[in-house]
Short mmCIF file of C-alpha atoms in Angstrom, two decimals:
data_model
loop_
_atom_site.label_atom_id
_atom_site.label_comp_id
_atom_site.label_asym_id
_atom_site.label_seq_id
_atom_site.Cartn_x
_atom_site.Cartn_y
_atom_site.Cartn_z
CA MET F 1 0.00 0.00 0.00
CA MET F 2 2.73 2.46 1.08
CA LYS F 3 5.02 1.32 -1.74
CA GLN F 4 2.25 1.87 -4.29
CA PHE F 5 1.55 5.34 -2.89
CA LEU F 6 5.24 6.31 -3.06
CA THR F 7 5.55 4.95 -6.61
CA ASN F 8 2.53 6.97 -7.75
CA PHE F 9 3.75 10.05 -5.89
CA PHE F 10 7.23 10.02 -7.44
CA ALA F 11 5.79 9.19 -10.88
CA ALA F 12 3.47 12.21 -10.65
CA VAL F 13 6.29 14.50 -9.45
CA GLY F 14 8.58 13.18 -12.20
CA ASP F 15 5.92 13.66 -14.88
CA LYS F 16 5.29 17.23 -13.76
CA THR F 17 9.02 18.03 -13.61
CA ILE F 18 9.58 16.66 -17.12
CA SER F 19 6.62 18.62 -18.51
CA VAL F 20 7.84 21.86 -16.85
CA PHE F 21 11.34 21.41 -18.31
CA THR F 22 9.92 20.50 -21.72
CA ALA F 23 7.72 23.63 -21.69
CA ALA F 24 10.70 25.80 -20.63
CA LYS F 25 12.84 24.33 -23.42
CA THR F 26 10.10 24.91 -26.03
CA LEU F 27 9.56 28.49 -24.82
CA LEU F 28 13.31 29.14 -25.04
CA LEU F 29 13.43 27.71 -28.59
CA VAL F 30 10.45 29.83 -29.65
CA THR F 31 12.15 32.93 -28.18
CA LEU F 32 15.46 32.17 -29.94
CA ASN F 33 13.66 31.56 -33.25
CA ILE F 34 11.80 34.87 -32.88
CA PHE F 35 15.05 36.79 -32.34
CA ARG F 36 16.62 34.98 -35.30
CA GLY F 37 13.51 35.68 -37.40
CA ILE F 38 13.72 39.45 -36.85
CA PHE F 39 16.58 39.58 -39.33
CA HIS F 40 14.80 37.46 -41.99
CA PHE F 41 13.51 40.51 -43.83
CA LYS F 42 12.82 38.52 -47.01
CA ASN F 43 10.35 36.27 -45.18
CA ARG F 44 8.20 39.17 -44.07
CA GLU F 45 4.93 39.85 -45.84
CA LYS F 46 4.70 43.44 -47.05
CA GLY F 47 2.87 45.68 -44.59
CA GLU F 48 2.34 42.84 -42.11
CA ILE F 49 4.08 44.64 -39.22
CA LEU F 50 2.02 47.80 -39.84
CA LYS F 51 -1.15 45.71 -40.02
CA GLN F 52 -0.33 44.03 -36.71
CA ALA F 53 0.62 47.38 -35.12
CA TYR F 54 -2.74 48.78 -36.19
CA GLU F 55 -4.50 45.69 -34.80
CA ILE F 56 -2.72 45.97 -31.43
CA GLY F 57 -3.23 49.74 -31.16
CA ASN F 58 -6.79 49.70 -32.42
CA ARG F 59 -7.81 46.78 -30.22
CA SER F 60 -6.42 48.36 -27.07
CA PHE F 61 -6.81 52.13 -27.49
CA LEU F 62 -10.25 52.51 -25.90
CA PHE F 63 -9.59 49.85 -23.24
CA VAL F 64 -6.34 51.50 -22.15
CA SER F 65 -7.86 55.02 -22.28
CA VAL F 66 -10.90 54.25 -20.15
CA THR F 67 -9.14 52.04 -17.60
CA LEU F 68 -6.09 54.21 -17.03
CA SER F 69 -7.89 57.53 -16.89
CA ALA F 70 -10.37 56.07 -14.36
CA LEU F 71 -7.52 54.60 -12.35
CA GLY F 72 -5.59 57.88 -12.40
CA MET F 73 -8.60 59.76 -11.09
CA VAL F 74 -9.36 57.21 -8.36
CA LEU F 75 -5.74 57.15 -7.17
CA VAL F 76 -5.45 60.93 -6.98
CA PHE F 77 -8.83 61.18 -5.27
CA GLN F 78 -7.82 58.68 -2.58
CA VAL F 79 -4.41 60.26 -2.02
CA CYS F 80 -5.85 63.80 -1.73
CA LEU F 81 -8.58 62.54 0.60
CA GLN F 82 -6.06 60.94 2.95
CA ILE F 83 -3.71 63.96 2.87
CA ASN F 84 -6.62 66.25 3.70
CA LYS F 85 -7.20 64.24 6.87
CA ILE F 86 -3.55 64.57 7.96
CA THR F 87 -1.78 67.75 6.83
CA GLY F 88 -3.94 69.23 4.08
CA ASP F 89 -0.85 70.09 2.04
CA GLN F 90 -1.59 68.88 -1.52
CA SER F 91 1.51 70.37 -3.13
CA GLN F 92 3.41 67.07 -3.34
CA VAL F 93 0.53 65.02 -4.77
CA GLY F 94 1.21 65.95 -8.41
CA PRO F 95 5.01 65.48 -8.49
CA GLU F 96 4.91 62.16 -6.59
CA PHE F 97 1.96 60.91 -8.63
CA ILE F 98 3.73 61.73 -11.92
CA LYS F 99 6.95 60.03 -10.77
CA GLY F 100 5.12 56.91 -9.59
CA MET F 101 3.11 56.64 -12.77
CA ILE F 102 6.12 56.91 -15.09
CA HIS F 103 8.38 54.72 -13.00
CA ALA F 104 6.02 51.95 -11.95
CA PHE F 105 2.29 52.04 -12.58
CA VAL F 106 1.85 52.93 -16.25
CA PRO F 107 4.26 50.31 -17.70
CA ILE F 108 2.82 47.40 -15.71
CA LEU F 109 -0.84 48.43 -16.06
CA THR F 110 -0.59 49.09 -19.80
CA ALA F 111 1.20 45.78 -20.28
CA MET F 112 -1.32 43.86 -18.18
CA MET F 113 -4.14 45.25 -20.28
CA LEU F 114 -2.32 44.37 -23.50
CA ALA F 115 -1.66 40.88 -22.12
CA THR F 116 -5.40 40.29 -21.76
CA ARG F 117 -6.44 41.97 -24.99
CA VAL F 118 -3.60 41.27 -27.42
CA GLY F 119 -2.20 38.11 -25.81
CA ALA F 120 -5.57 36.38 -25.95
CA GLY F 121 -5.97 37.40 -29.61
CA ILE F 122 -2.55 36.07 -30.63
CA ALA F 123 -3.04 32.73 -28.83
CA ALA F 124 -6.57 32.27 -30.22
CA GLU F 125 -5.51 33.02 -33.80
CA ILE F 126 -2.42 30.81 -33.78
CA GLY F 127 -4.20 28.13 -31.75
CA SER F 128 -7.06 27.96 -34.27
CA MET F 129 -4.52 27.63 -37.07
CA LYS F 130 -2.85 24.80 -35.15
CA VAL F 131 -6.03 22.77 -34.65
CA THR F 132 -7.11 23.22 -38.29
CA GLU F 133 -3.64 22.09 -39.46
CA GLN F 134 -2.94 25.48 -41.05
CA LEU F 135 0.43 25.59 -39.25
CA ASP F 136 1.34 22.25 -40.84
CA ALA F 137 0.14 23.60 -44.20
CA LEU F 138 2.42 26.62 -43.70
CA ARG F 139 5.38 24.34 -43.04
CA MET F 140 4.48 22.38 -46.18
CA SER F 141 4.43 25.66 -48.12
CA GLY F 142 8.02 26.37 -47.06
CA VAL F 143 7.02 28.91 -44.42
CA ASP F 144 8.28 28.90 -40.83
CA PRO F 145 5.18 29.62 -38.68
CA ILE F 146 7.27 31.53 -36.11
CA ASP F 147 8.77 33.76 -38.82
CA TYR F 148 5.47 34.27 -40.56
CA LEU F 149 3.07 34.64 -37.62
CA ILE F 150 4.91 35.58 -34.44
CA VAL F 151 7.81 37.79 -35.56
CA PRO F 152 5.58 40.53 -37.11
CA ARG F 153 3.44 40.52 -33.96
CA PHE F 154 6.58 40.65 -31.81
CA ILE F 155 7.96 43.75 -33.59
CA ALA F 156 4.53 45.41 -33.69
CA SER F 157 3.88 44.65 -30.02
CA ILE F 158 7.19 46.19 -28.84
CA PHE F 159 6.50 49.33 -30.89
CA MET F 160 2.84 49.69 -29.92
CA THR F 161 3.33 48.88 -26.21
CA PHE F 162 5.87 51.70 -26.10
CA ILE F 163 3.58 54.15 -27.93
CA LEU F 164 0.52 53.15 -25.88
CA GLY F 165 2.62 53.42 -22.69
CA ILE F 166 3.58 57.01 -23.49
CA TYR F 167 -0.02 57.81 -24.40
CA ALA F 168 -1.27 56.13 -21.20
CA ALA F 169 1.23 58.08 -19.05
CA LEU F 170 0.05 61.38 -20.52
CA LEU F 171 -3.59 60.41 -20.12
CA VAL F 172 -3.31 59.16 -16.54
CA ILE F 173 -1.43 62.34 -15.48
CA LEU F 174 -4.03 64.55 -17.16
CA ALA F 175 -6.87 62.58 -15.56
CA GLY F 176 -5.18 62.80 -12.14
CA ALA F 177 -4.66 66.54 -12.52
CA PHE F 178 -8.28 67.00 -13.55
CA MET F 179 -9.49 65.14 -10.45
CA ALA F 180 -7.09 66.98 -8.09
CA HIS F 181 -8.16 70.35 -9.50
CA HIS F 182 -11.92 69.82 -9.57
CA SER F 183 -12.36 67.84 -6.34
CA PHE F 184 -9.68 69.33 -4.10
CA GLY F 185 -8.88 72.66 -5.75
CA VAL F 186 -5.23 71.79 -6.50
CA ASN F 187 -3.83 74.32 -8.95
CA TYR F 188 -2.66 72.83 -12.28
CA ASN F 189 0.68 74.66 -11.89
CA VAL F 190 1.21 72.94 -8.54
CA PHE F 191 0.22 69.52 -9.91
CA PHE F 192 2.28 69.59 -13.12
CA VAL F 193 5.71 69.72 -11.52
CA PHE F 194 8.13 67.30 -13.16
CA ASP F 195 11.14 68.01 -10.92
CA LYS F 196 10.91 64.65 -9.19
CA VAL F 197 11.05 62.69 -12.45
CA THR F 198 14.67 61.68 -13.06
CA TRP F 199 16.35 60.23 -16.15
CA GLY F 200 16.43 56.99 -14.15
CA ASP F 201 12.62 56.96 -13.95
CA LEU F 202 12.34 57.52 -17.69
CA ILE F 203 14.89 54.78 -18.47
CA ILE F 204 13.25 52.27 -16.11
CA GLY F 205 9.75 53.09 -17.40
CA SER F 206 10.87 52.79 -21.03
CA THR F 207 12.80 49.55 -20.40
CA LYS F 208 9.74 48.06 -18.76
CA LEU F 209 7.52 48.99 -21.70
CA LEU F 210 9.96 47.45 -24.19
CA ALA F 211 10.42 44.29 -22.10
CA HIS F 212 6.68 43.83 -21.50
CA GLY F 213 5.92 44.52 -25.16
CA SER F 214 8.27 41.74 -26.19
CA ALA F 215 7.14 39.24 -23.53
CA ILE F 216 3.43 39.30 -24.47
CA PRO F 217 3.75 37.99 -28.08
CA VAL F 218 6.46 35.48 -27.09
CA VAL F 219 4.39 33.91 -24.32
CA SER F 220 1.08 34.14 -26.20
CA GLY F 221 2.64 32.84 -29.40
CA TYR F 222 4.12 29.91 -27.49
CA CYS F 223 0.68 29.16 -25.98
CA GLY F 224 -0.86 29.26 -29.49
CA LEU F 225 1.80 27.02 -30.99
CA THR F 226 1.38 24.41 -28.24
CA THR F 227 -2.44 24.30 -28.46
CA LYS F 228 -3.91 20.84 -27.95
CA VAL F 229 -6.58 19.47 -30.28
CA GLY F 230 -10.09 20.85 -30.66
CA SER F 231 -11.90 24.06 -29.86
CA GLU F 232 -11.49 23.29 -26.15
CA GLY F 233 -7.73 23.36 -26.76
CA VAL F 234 -8.00 26.86 -28.25
CA GLY F 235 -9.93 28.02 -25.18
CA VAL F 236 -7.30 26.57 -22.84
CA ALA F 237 -4.48 28.14 -24.90
CA THR F 238 -6.16 31.55 -24.76
CA THR F 239 -6.59 31.37 -20.99
CA ARG F 240 -2.99 30.20 -20.58
CA ALA F 241 -1.80 33.07 -22.78
CA VAL F 242 -3.54 35.68 -20.61
CA ILE F 243 -2.37 34.19 -17.31
CA ASN F 244 1.20 33.45 -18.41
CA SER F 245 1.67 36.78 -20.23
CA SER F 246 0.45 38.63 -17.13
CA LEU F 247 2.78 36.58 -14.93
CA ALA F 248 5.68 37.25 -17.31
CA VAL F 249 4.92 40.99 -17.15
CA ILE F 250 4.82 40.95 -13.33
CA ILE F 251 8.09 39.00 -13.07
CA LEU F 252 9.87 41.22 -15.63
CA ASP F 253 8.56 44.33 -13.90
CA PHE F 254 9.91 43.12 -10.57
CA ILE F 255 13.33 42.27 -12.05
CA ILE F 256 13.67 45.58 -13.93
CA SER F 257 12.54 47.56 -10.89
CA ALA F 258 15.07 45.76 -8.67
CA ILE F 259 17.94 46.22 -11.14
CA GLY F 260 16.89 49.83 -11.70
CA LEU F 261 16.84 50.62 -7.99
CA MET F 262 20.25 49.02 -7.48
CA THR F 263 21.99 50.62 -10.43
CA ILE F 264 20.34 53.70 -11.90
CA GLN F 265 18.76 55.35 -8.87
CA MET Q 1 11.46 5.96 -57.28
CA SER Q 2 9.31 5.19 -54.27
CA ILE Q 3 8.34 5.98 -50.70
CA LYS Q 4 9.15 3.14 -48.30
CA PHE Q 5 8.22 2.52 -44.67
CA LYS Q 6 10.35 0.01 -42.81
CA ASN Q 7 9.12 -1.21 -39.43
CA VAL Q 8 7.94 2.25 -38.32
CA HIS Q 9 6.81 2.59 -34.71
CA LYS Q 10 5.20 5.67 -33.21
CA SER Q 11 4.14 6.32 -29.62
CA PHE Q 12 2.48 9.35 -28.05
CA GLY Q 13 3.48 9.12 -24.40
CA ASN Q 14 2.50 5.63 -23.29
CA LYS Q 15 0.11 5.14 -26.19
CA LYS Q 16 1.57 3.03 -28.99
CA VAL Q 17 -0.15 3.98 -32.25
CA LEU Q 18 2.08 2.42 -34.90
CA LYS Q 19 3.66 -0.93 -34.06
CA GLY Q 20 5.76 -1.72 -37.12
CA ILE Q 21 4.41 -0.26 -40.36
CA THR Q 22 6.12 -1.60 -43.49
CA MET Q 23 4.79 -0.62 -46.92
CA GLN Q 24 5.76 1.23 -50.07
CA VAL Q 25 4.29 3.23 -52.94
CA GLN Q 26 5.89 3.61 -56.38
CA LYS Q 27 5.78 6.74 -58.49
CA GLY Q 28 2.69 6.73 -60.73
CA GLU Q 29 0.79 4.43 -58.36
CA ILE Q 30 -2.28 5.19 -56.22
CA LEU Q 31 -1.97 3.54 -52.81
CA PHE Q 32 -4.94 3.70 -50.44
CA VAL Q 33 -4.05 3.46 -46.75
CA ILE Q 34 -7.28 2.28 -45.20
CA GLY Q 35 -8.58 1.28 -41.79
CA THR Q 36 -11.03 2.29 -39.13
CA SER Q 37 -11.04 5.75 -37.54
CA GLY Q 38 -8.25 6.37 -35.02
CA VAL Q 39 -6.12 3.48 -36.21
CA GLY Q 40 -3.17 5.70 -37.19
CA LYS Q 41 -3.57 6.23 -40.96
CA SER Q 42 -3.01 10.00 -40.89
CA VAL Q 43 -0.24 9.57 -38.33
CA THR Q 44 1.47 7.19 -40.75
CA ILE Q 45 1.58 9.55 -43.74
CA LYS Q 46 2.60 12.60 -41.69
CA HIS Q 47 5.93 10.85 -41.03
CA ILE Q 48 6.88 11.13 -44.70
CA ILE Q 49 7.02 14.93 -44.62
CA GLY Q 50 8.38 15.39 -41.12
CA LEU Q 51 5.19 16.60 -39.47
CA LEU Q 52 5.73 13.67 -37.09
CA LYS Q 53 8.92 11.81 -36.19
CA PRO Q 54 8.89 8.03 -35.74
CA THR Q 55 9.82 6.49 -32.40
CA SER Q 56 11.79 3.89 -34.39
CA GLY Q 57 12.04 2.50 -37.90
CA SER Q 58 12.92 4.21 -41.16
CA ILE Q 59 11.18 6.06 -43.97
CA GLU Q 60 12.78 6.55 -47.38
CA VAL Q 61 11.75 9.00 -50.08
CA ASP Q 62 13.40 8.08 -53.39
CA GLY Q 63 16.16 6.29 -51.49
CA LYS Q 64 16.81 9.13 -49.01
CA LYS Q 65 16.17 8.37 -45.34
CA VAL Q 66 14.08 11.13 -43.81
CA GLU Q 67 13.39 10.04 -40.24
CA HIS Q 68 16.36 11.97 -38.74
CA LEU Q 69 16.15 15.08 -40.92
CA LYS Q 70 15.89 18.48 -39.24
CA GLU Q 71 13.09 20.97 -40.07
CA LYS Q 72 15.13 22.86 -42.68
CA GLN Q 73 16.35 19.63 -44.27
CA PHE Q 74 12.73 18.71 -44.93
CA ILE Q 75 12.25 21.65 -47.33
CA PRO Q 76 13.36 19.70 -50.46
CA ILE Q 77 11.31 16.68 -49.31
CA ARG Q 78 8.22 18.90 -48.93
CA LYS Q 79 8.72 20.20 -52.47
CA LYS Q 80 8.83 16.61 -53.67
CA VAL Q 81 5.96 15.30 -51.51
CA ALA Q 82 2.91 17.57 -51.19
CA MET Q 83 -0.03 17.03 -48.88
CA VAL Q 84 -3.74 17.79 -49.02
CA PHE Q 85 -4.97 17.99 -45.43
CA GLN Q 86 -8.22 16.50 -44.14
CA SER Q 87 -9.79 19.89 -43.40
CA SER Q 88 -8.17 21.43 -46.52
CA SER Q 89 -6.30 23.80 -44.16
CA LEU Q 90 -6.48 26.83 -46.43
CA PHE Q 91 -5.08 30.00 -44.86
CA ASP Q 92 -8.07 31.99 -43.59
CA SER Q 93 -6.39 35.37 -43.95
CA LEU Q 94 -5.47 34.89 -47.64
CA ASN Q 95 -7.78 34.71 -50.62
CA VAL Q 96 -7.89 31.61 -52.81
CA LEU Q 97 -5.29 32.89 -55.30
CA ALA Q 98 -2.89 33.97 -52.52
CA ASN Q 99 -3.25 30.52 -50.93
CA ILE Q 100 -1.81 28.99 -54.11
CA ALA Q 101 0.75 31.77 -54.61
CA LEU Q 102 2.30 31.36 -51.13
CA PRO Q 103 4.08 28.02 -51.73
CA LEU Q 104 5.03 29.14 -55.26
CA GLU Q 105 6.76 32.17 -53.75
CA LYS Q 106 8.32 30.54 -50.69
CA HIS Q 107 9.60 27.43 -52.48
CA LYS Q 108 10.75 29.67 -55.38
CA ILE Q 109 9.08 27.38 -57.88
CA VAL Q 110 8.52 30.07 -60.53
CA PRO Q 111 10.07 33.57 -60.92
CA GLY Q 112 8.38 36.34 -58.91
CA ASP Q 113 6.62 37.95 -61.89
CA LYS Q 114 5.12 34.62 -63.01
CA ILE Q 115 3.63 33.62 -59.62
CA GLN Q 116 0.14 35.08 -60.17
CA ASP Q 117 -0.16 33.53 -63.66
CA LYS Q 118 0.99 30.14 -62.42
CA ALA Q 119 -1.41 30.27 -59.46
CA MET Q 120 -4.29 31.11 -61.81
CA GLN Q 121 -3.29 28.25 -64.14
CA LEU Q 122 -3.40 25.82 -61.20
CA LEU Q 123 -6.81 27.11 -60.15
CA THR Q 124 -8.03 26.60 -63.73
CA GLU Q 125 -6.73 23.03 -63.63
CA VAL Q 126 -9.04 22.25 -60.70
CA GLY Q 127 -11.93 24.35 -62.07
CA MET Q 128 -11.72 27.10 -59.43
CA GLU Q 129 -10.53 30.05 -61.54
CA LYS Q 130 -13.78 31.99 -60.92
CA TYR Q 131 -13.16 31.97 -57.18
CA ALA Q 132 -9.62 33.39 -57.21
CA SER Q 133 -10.45 36.52 -55.23
CA VAL Q 134 -12.75 35.03 -52.61
CA PHE Q 135 -11.68 33.96 -49.13
CA PRO Q 136 -11.80 30.32 -47.93
CA SER Q 137 -14.65 31.07 -45.52
CA GLU Q 138 -16.86 32.01 -48.50
CA ILE Q 139 -16.64 28.67 -50.36
CA GLY Q 140 -17.95 25.16 -49.68
CA ASP Q 141 -15.98 22.13 -48.49
CA GLY Q 142 -15.74 20.54 -51.94
CA MET Q 143 -14.36 23.77 -53.40
CA LYS Q 144 -11.89 24.12 -50.52
CA LYS Q 145 -10.68 20.63 -51.27
CA ARG Q 146 -10.06 21.54 -54.91
CA VAL Q 147 -8.15 24.67 -53.90
CA ALA Q 148 -6.10 22.59 -51.45
CA ILE Q 149 -5.31 20.18 -54.30
CA ALA Q 150 -4.24 23.12 -56.51
CA ARG Q 151 -2.00 24.35 -53.67
CA ALA Q 152 -0.42 20.90 -53.41
CA LEU Q 153 0.15 20.86 -57.18
CA ALA Q 154 1.93 24.22 -56.93
CA MET Q 155 4.97 22.38 -55.63
CA GLN Q 156 5.09 20.28 -58.83
CA PRO Q 157 5.43 17.27 -56.54
CA ASP Q 158 6.53 13.74 -57.39
CA TYR Q 159 4.18 12.44 -54.72
CA ILE Q 160 0.91 13.72 -53.23
CA LEU Q 161 -0.56 12.65 -49.91
CA PHE Q 162 -4.32 12.98 -49.45
CA ASP Q 163 -5.68 12.81 -45.91
CA GLU Q 164 -9.31 11.67 -46.17
CA PRO Q 165 -10.06 13.80 -49.25
CA THR Q 166 -13.72 12.79 -49.50
CA THR Q 167 -14.67 12.92 -45.81
CA GLY Q 168 -17.49 15.40 -45.20
CA LEU Q 169 -18.33 15.78 -48.89
CA ASP Q 170 -21.62 14.85 -50.54
CA PRO Q 171 -21.42 11.70 -52.76
CA VAL Q 172 -21.31 13.68 -56.02
CA SER Q 173 -18.52 16.01 -54.86
CA ALA Q 174 -16.68 13.02 -53.38
CA ARG Q 175 -16.67 11.18 -56.72
CA ARG Q 176 -15.55 14.36 -58.50
CA VAL Q 177 -12.62 14.65 -56.09
CA ASP Q 178 -11.83 10.96 -56.80
CA LYS Q 179 -11.88 11.68 -60.53
CA LEU Q 180 -9.54 14.65 -60.01
CA ILE Q 181 -7.10 12.54 -57.95
CA LEU Q 182 -7.13 9.82 -60.62
CA ARG Q 183 -6.59 12.33 -63.45
CA LEU Q 184 -3.69 14.02 -61.64
CA ALA Q 185 -2.03 10.72 -60.82
CA LYS Q 186 -2.32 9.40 -64.37
CA ASP Q 187 -1.61 12.66 -66.27
CA ARG Q 188 1.30 13.78 -64.09
CA GLY Q 189 2.58 10.34 -63.09
CA THR Q 190 2.75 11.29 -59.42
CA GLY Q 191 2.84 8.69 -56.69
CA THR Q 192 -0.29 9.10 -54.62
CA ILE Q 193 -1.10 7.97 -51.09
CA VAL Q 194 -4.72 8.40 -50.09
CA VAL Q 195 -5.80 7.91 -46.48
CA SER Q 196 -9.44 6.91 -46.51
CA HIS Q 197 -12.20 4.69 -45.20
CA ASP Q 198 -14.58 5.66 -48.01
CA LEU Q 199 -15.31 2.38 -49.82
CA PRO Q 200 -16.50 3.87 -53.18
CA SER Q 201 -13.20 5.81 -53.35
CA ILE Q 202 -11.12 2.83 -52.31
CA PHE Q 203 -12.66 0.48 -54.87
CA GLY Q 204 -13.04 3.22 -57.49
CA ILE Q 205 -9.53 4.54 -58.03
CA SER Q 206 -6.93 2.60 -56.02
CA ASP Q 207 -4.10 0.65 -57.64
CA LYS Q 208 -3.04 -0.82 -54.34
CA ILE Q 209 -4.46 -1.05 -50.82
CA ALA Q 210 -2.61 -1.12 -47.47
CA MET Q 211 -4.91 -1.81 -44.54
CA VAL Q 212 -3.75 -0.60 -41.12
CA TYR Q 213 -5.04 -2.64 -38.21
CA GLN Q 214 -3.77 -2.69 -34.62
CA GLY Q 215 -0.78 -0.53 -35.55
CA LYS Q 216 0.48 -2.75 -38.36
CA ILE Q 217 -0.15 -3.31 -42.06
CA TYR Q 218 -2.72 -6.08 -41.96
CA PHE Q 219 -3.08 -6.36 -45.73
CA GLU Q 220 -1.13 -5.00 -48.71
CA GLY Q 221 -2.14 -5.85 -52.25
CA SER Q 222 -4.33 -4.93 -55.21
CA ARG Q 223 -7.96 -3.92 -54.78
CA GLU Q 224 -9.05 -7.13 -56.53
CA GLU Q 225 -7.08 -9.21 -54.02
CA TYR Q 226 -8.60 -7.18 -51.19
CA GLN Q 227 -12.16 -7.62 -52.44
CA LEU Q 228 -11.69 -11.35 -52.95
CA SER Q 229 -10.06 -11.89 -49.56
CA LYS Q 230 -11.89 -14.31 -47.27
CA ASP Q 231 -10.26 -12.83 -44.16
CA PRO Q 232 -13.07 -12.12 -41.65
CA ILE Q 233 -11.60 -8.76 -40.59
CA ILE Q 234 -11.32 -7.57 -44.20
CA GLN Q 235 -14.83 -8.83 -44.95
CA GLN Q 236 -16.20 -7.00 -41.90
CA PHE Q 237 -14.54 -3.76 -43.05
CA ILE Q 238 -15.94 -4.14 -46.57
CA LYS Q 239 -19.45 -4.95 -45.34
CA GLY Q 240 -19.29 -2.33 -42.59
CA THR Q 241 -20.99 -4.54 -40.02
CA SER Q 242 -20.77 -3.65 -36.34
CA SER Q 243 -20.48 -7.26 -35.15
CA GLY Q 244 -17.42 -9.31 -35.99
CA PRO Q 245 -13.81 -9.90 -35.01
CA MET Q 246 -12.54 -6.38 -35.87
CA GLU Q 247 -11.52 -4.28 -32.88
CA THR Q 248 -11.94 -0.53 -33.27
CA PRO Q 249 -10.24 2.12 -31.07
CA GLY Q 250 -12.67 3.64 -28.59
CA PHE Q 251 -15.31 0.89 -28.91
#
């Protein structure tokens, strides 16, 4: 009885370990092939990167705008409310809010939203192609699916995450200033003080946007490529893409923040 | 000039699907790989073009062993051996003409300025020239199958693999696809492997039959030999009766 239990236990642990290492190896291979594919200019369909950039931007513009402006307003409202109870001095709200947004909040929040919106789309599209054997048909046509499907999305995602991040930072600061001015009477000149924002903040914020923008298509593309059979498989791949892309963004954000704090700041 | 399987085994995890497949098809011949659903027919032919790798055994295409080739080394094999997939597998995002043009461009089969003309010529060959600008989602299954055949022909292959080409088609469309397969095989002299369990197709156009049963080739011979066989398993398959000695996966 005990022997059987131990055998089953170690078999299950072994199976899980092997599958984790296999997944890590596949993800690494996909990543390497993506980086190699960036330089295969001849394999790229004309206008494909622009098309994907439009898809990513268009799909996420409203979502990012509404969520981040609402979040900016709520954050500033809460901060001003608490300060009013203690000192009543609102002069530091704007500068600290702007610094925090650029350094930390905007990159991770923009990327998390793109992970749900864009990541799910990439995994569903590639996953559907996998279950209908279109990926095999691509290989038969002399086309590398990673080169053809993931690399354009990878380049477009890096570019658009960066652009959307800058847009989101501007929007969230404007929304915060609007809330501070109309609810607590904070003067716009007092709010819009950028003295606290250092080059380090800008470098860390930009690095995060670039890193998150590259992680989303890699992880989502991997989830699409490893879709199991059937429409249920596509659903599972899409869910995995959202969860794993979000996790990748959180982990990268943590690493970049830690390195940034130790070196730049 | 032939495709040969020698004692090919294939397992997915603990599940053994192929347990020693040995068979061959010559150029200019139509071989039907038949058997019940889930027996491993499609798995068998996908080994030829590297979409699956065997657990053991060897596969030769015109004398060249392919079982250990890497993805890039399969490119010349995939120009030589084309495949028509079960669900046609046309690219959703491309129109019918672009579906044919893609392999022409990527395999560099014709010069860049001749690709559109060649693609249109192939569509004409399968009677789909009027649908060049429509997308796959706008045409029926029979039409998709013809476009998929045109795409396979784009590679000017020596061999074509058909994975259940008549499954899901009405009887008239199915026989038309059979007629097209027969015409292509005879006019172009290509070696053809057709995976099927559609009896009218099998007995209509095959030169040779290989029956897969329990992971092995249970029968290999001409269609006349197959039809005349007294073997109870073969007779049950031909008659399509539910009771008999034949074991089917999942039942």
